[in-house]
Amino acid sequence: MGINLSQCFIAVDDHDKAIAFYRDVLGLEVRSDVGFEGMRWVSVGAPDQPDVAIVLEPPLADPNASDADREAVNVLLAKGLLRGVIFTTDDVDALFERIRASGAEVLQEPMDQPYGVRDCSFRDPAGNMLRFNQPRKA
């Protein structure tokens, strides 16, 4: 019996900005764009990983959430305190330059880590931290 990752979720406060970043800067493909009860979900993914999607969702995707809960989540998102995603790449330095040229906020320039990767990190337009790892060659 196998288990595979199918979807993960990232909260965004502006889907159009998020699409521009994830599609145009990172090169992911938009797979779906769905609205329901005033909310919107957009799934994106790497062309070579058709079974894995990142769902860009509203900060609090619950139509029954209280105004106080919505505000609390929006504050955490604005501070960049919600979890992001870690991507792998075969050329972290080139990817870093491409993302930096887009104007994304740099959190960490490429560096070799003691746990075997070279990585960098940015914030997406909503403030989520995204890390990009390249396994180091032995």
Short mmCIF file of C-alpha atoms in Angstrom, two decimals:
data_model
loop_
_atom_site.label_atom_id
_atom_site.label_comp_id
_atom_site.label_asym_id
_atom_site.label_seq_id
_atom_site.Cartn_x
_atom_site.Cartn_y
_atom_site.Cartn_z
CA MET A 1 0.00 0.00 0.00
CA GLY A 2 1.46 3.35 -1.03
CA ILE A 3 0.84 6.90 0.08
CA ASN A 4 1.59 9.90 -2.12
CA LEU A 5 1.22 13.60 -1.56
CA SER A 6 -1.62 15.00 -3.65
CA GLN A 7 -2.17 18.58 -2.49
CA CYS A 8 -0.82 21.12 -0.06
CA PHE A 9 -2.29 24.52 0.71
CA ILE A 10 -0.86 28.03 0.83
CA ALA A 11 -2.92 30.96 2.07
CA VAL A 12 -2.92 33.99 -0.23
CA ASP A 13 -4.64 37.35 0.07
CA ASP A 14 -4.65 38.20 -3.64
CA HIS A 15 -5.04 35.31 -6.07
CA ASP A 16 -4.13 37.35 -9.14
CA LYS A 17 -0.78 38.39 -7.61
CA ALA A 18 -0.22 34.84 -6.44
CA ILE A 19 -0.90 33.43 -9.92
CA ALA A 20 1.50 35.92 -11.47
CA PHE A 21 4.20 34.82 -9.03
CA TYR A 22 3.69 31.06 -9.04
CA ARG A 23 3.03 30.82 -12.79
CA ASP A 24 5.12 33.59 -14.32
CA VAL A 25 8.08 33.69 -11.91
CA LEU A 26 8.32 30.09 -10.67
CA GLY A 27 7.06 28.49 -13.88
CA LEU A 28 4.29 26.39 -12.34
CA GLU A 29 1.18 25.68 -14.38
CA VAL A 30 -2.30 26.73 -13.33
CA ARG A 31 -4.44 23.61 -13.13
CA SER A 32 -7.74 24.92 -11.81
CA ASP A 33 -9.37 28.16 -10.74
CA VAL A 34 -12.56 27.66 -8.73
CA GLY A 35 -14.84 30.07 -6.93
CA PHE A 36 -17.38 29.13 -4.25
CA GLU A 37 -19.35 31.25 -1.78
CA GLY A 38 -17.25 34.35 -2.45
CA MET A 39 -13.95 32.51 -2.06
CA ARG A 40 -11.44 31.30 -4.63
CA TRP A 41 -9.08 28.34 -4.89
CA VAL A 42 -6.39 28.12 -7.57
CA SER A 43 -4.26 25.02 -7.93
CA VAL A 44 -0.78 25.20 -9.44
CA GLY A 45 1.90 22.60 -9.94
CA ALA A 46 5.13 21.69 -11.64
CA PRO A 47 4.62 20.30 -15.16
CA ASP A 48 6.76 17.26 -14.31
CA GLN A 49 4.70 16.48 -11.17
CA PRO A 50 1.16 16.12 -12.52
CA ASP A 51 -0.08 14.34 -9.38
CA VAL A 52 0.99 17.07 -6.92
CA ALA A 53 -0.79 20.41 -6.62
CA ILE A 54 -0.35 23.49 -4.48
CA VAL A 55 -3.73 25.03 -3.72
CA LEU A 56 -3.67 28.79 -3.31
CA GLU A 57 -6.54 29.36 -0.93
CA PRO A 58 -8.09 32.25 1.01
CA PRO A 59 -6.37 32.94 4.36
CA LEU A 60 -9.32 31.40 6.20
CA ALA A 61 -11.27 29.18 3.84
CA ASP A 62 -14.26 28.74 6.13
CA PRO A 63 -17.45 30.65 5.31
CA ASN A 64 -18.55 30.26 8.95
CA ALA A 65 -15.40 31.73 10.50
CA SER A 66 -15.87 34.70 12.79
CA ASP A 67 -14.64 38.16 11.85
CA ALA A 68 -12.15 37.94 14.75
CA ASP A 69 -10.73 34.67 13.42
CA ARG A 70 -10.46 36.12 9.90
CA GLU A 71 -8.60 39.14 11.25
CA ALA A 72 -6.25 36.95 13.31
CA VAL A 73 -5.33 34.83 10.27
CA ASN A 74 -4.87 37.94 8.11
CA VAL A 75 -2.48 39.39 10.71
CA LEU A 76 -0.44 36.15 10.79
CA LEU A 77 -0.34 36.04 6.98
CA ALA A 78 0.81 39.68 6.78
CA LYS A 79 3.63 38.88 9.23
CA GLY A 80 4.70 35.84 7.18
CA LEU A 81 4.01 33.49 10.08
CA LEU A 82 1.95 30.91 8.21
CA ARG A 83 3.82 27.92 6.80
CA GLY A 84 5.12 27.87 3.26
CA VAL A 85 6.54 25.25 0.95
CA ILE A 86 9.98 23.84 0.21
CA PHE A 87 10.79 23.24 -3.46
CA THR A 88 13.76 21.41 -4.97
CA THR A 89 15.64 22.59 -8.03
CA ASP A 90 18.69 21.54 -9.98
CA ASP A 91 20.13 25.09 -10.07
CA VAL A 92 19.35 27.10 -6.96
CA ASP A 93 21.65 29.98 -7.95
CA ALA A 94 19.98 30.57 -11.33
CA LEU A 95 16.53 30.24 -9.76
CA PHE A 96 17.53 32.71 -7.06
CA GLU A 97 18.51 35.30 -9.66
CA ARG A 98 15.24 34.82 -11.56
CA ILE A 99 13.10 35.19 -8.44
CA ARG A 100 15.10 38.14 -7.13
CA ALA A 101 14.72 39.89 -10.51
CA SER A 102 10.94 39.62 -10.10
CA GLY A 103 11.13 41.87 -7.04
CA ALA A 104 10.25 39.14 -4.52
CA GLU A 105 11.47 39.75 -0.99
CA VAL A 106 14.73 37.88 -0.39
CA LEU A 107 14.95 36.16 3.00
CA GLN A 108 18.17 34.24 2.40
CA GLU A 109 20.63 34.25 -0.47
CA PRO A 110 21.90 30.86 -1.69
CA MET A 111 24.11 29.13 0.84
CA ASP A 112 25.39 25.64 1.59
CA GLN A 113 23.64 24.12 4.59
CA PRO A 114 25.17 21.53 6.94
CA TYR A 115 22.26 19.16 6.20
CA GLY A 116 23.33 18.58 2.59
CA VAL A 117 21.57 21.17 0.45
CA ARG A 118 22.31 24.54 -1.05
CA ASP A 119 19.23 26.69 -0.53
CA CYS A 120 17.68 30.13 -0.55
CA SER A 121 14.38 31.60 0.55
CA PHE A 122 11.90 34.29 -0.43
CA ARG A 123 8.48 35.56 0.52
CA ASP A 124 5.68 35.15 -1.99
CA PRO A 125 3.36 38.16 -2.62
CA ALA A 126 1.21 37.18 0.41
CA GLY A 127 4.22 36.92 2.73
CA ASN A 128 4.59 33.12 2.85
CA MET A 129 8.13 31.82 3.15
CA LEU A 130 9.25 29.65 0.25
CA ARG A 131 12.52 27.73 0.34
CA PHE A 132 14.35 26.36 -2.69
CA ASN A 133 16.77 23.47 -2.13
CA GLN A 134 19.38 21.96 -4.39
CA PRO A 135 20.92 18.73 -3.09
CA ARG A 136 24.68 19.05 -2.97
CA LYS A 137 26.68 16.61 -5.01
CA ALA A 138 28.91 14.33 -2.97
#
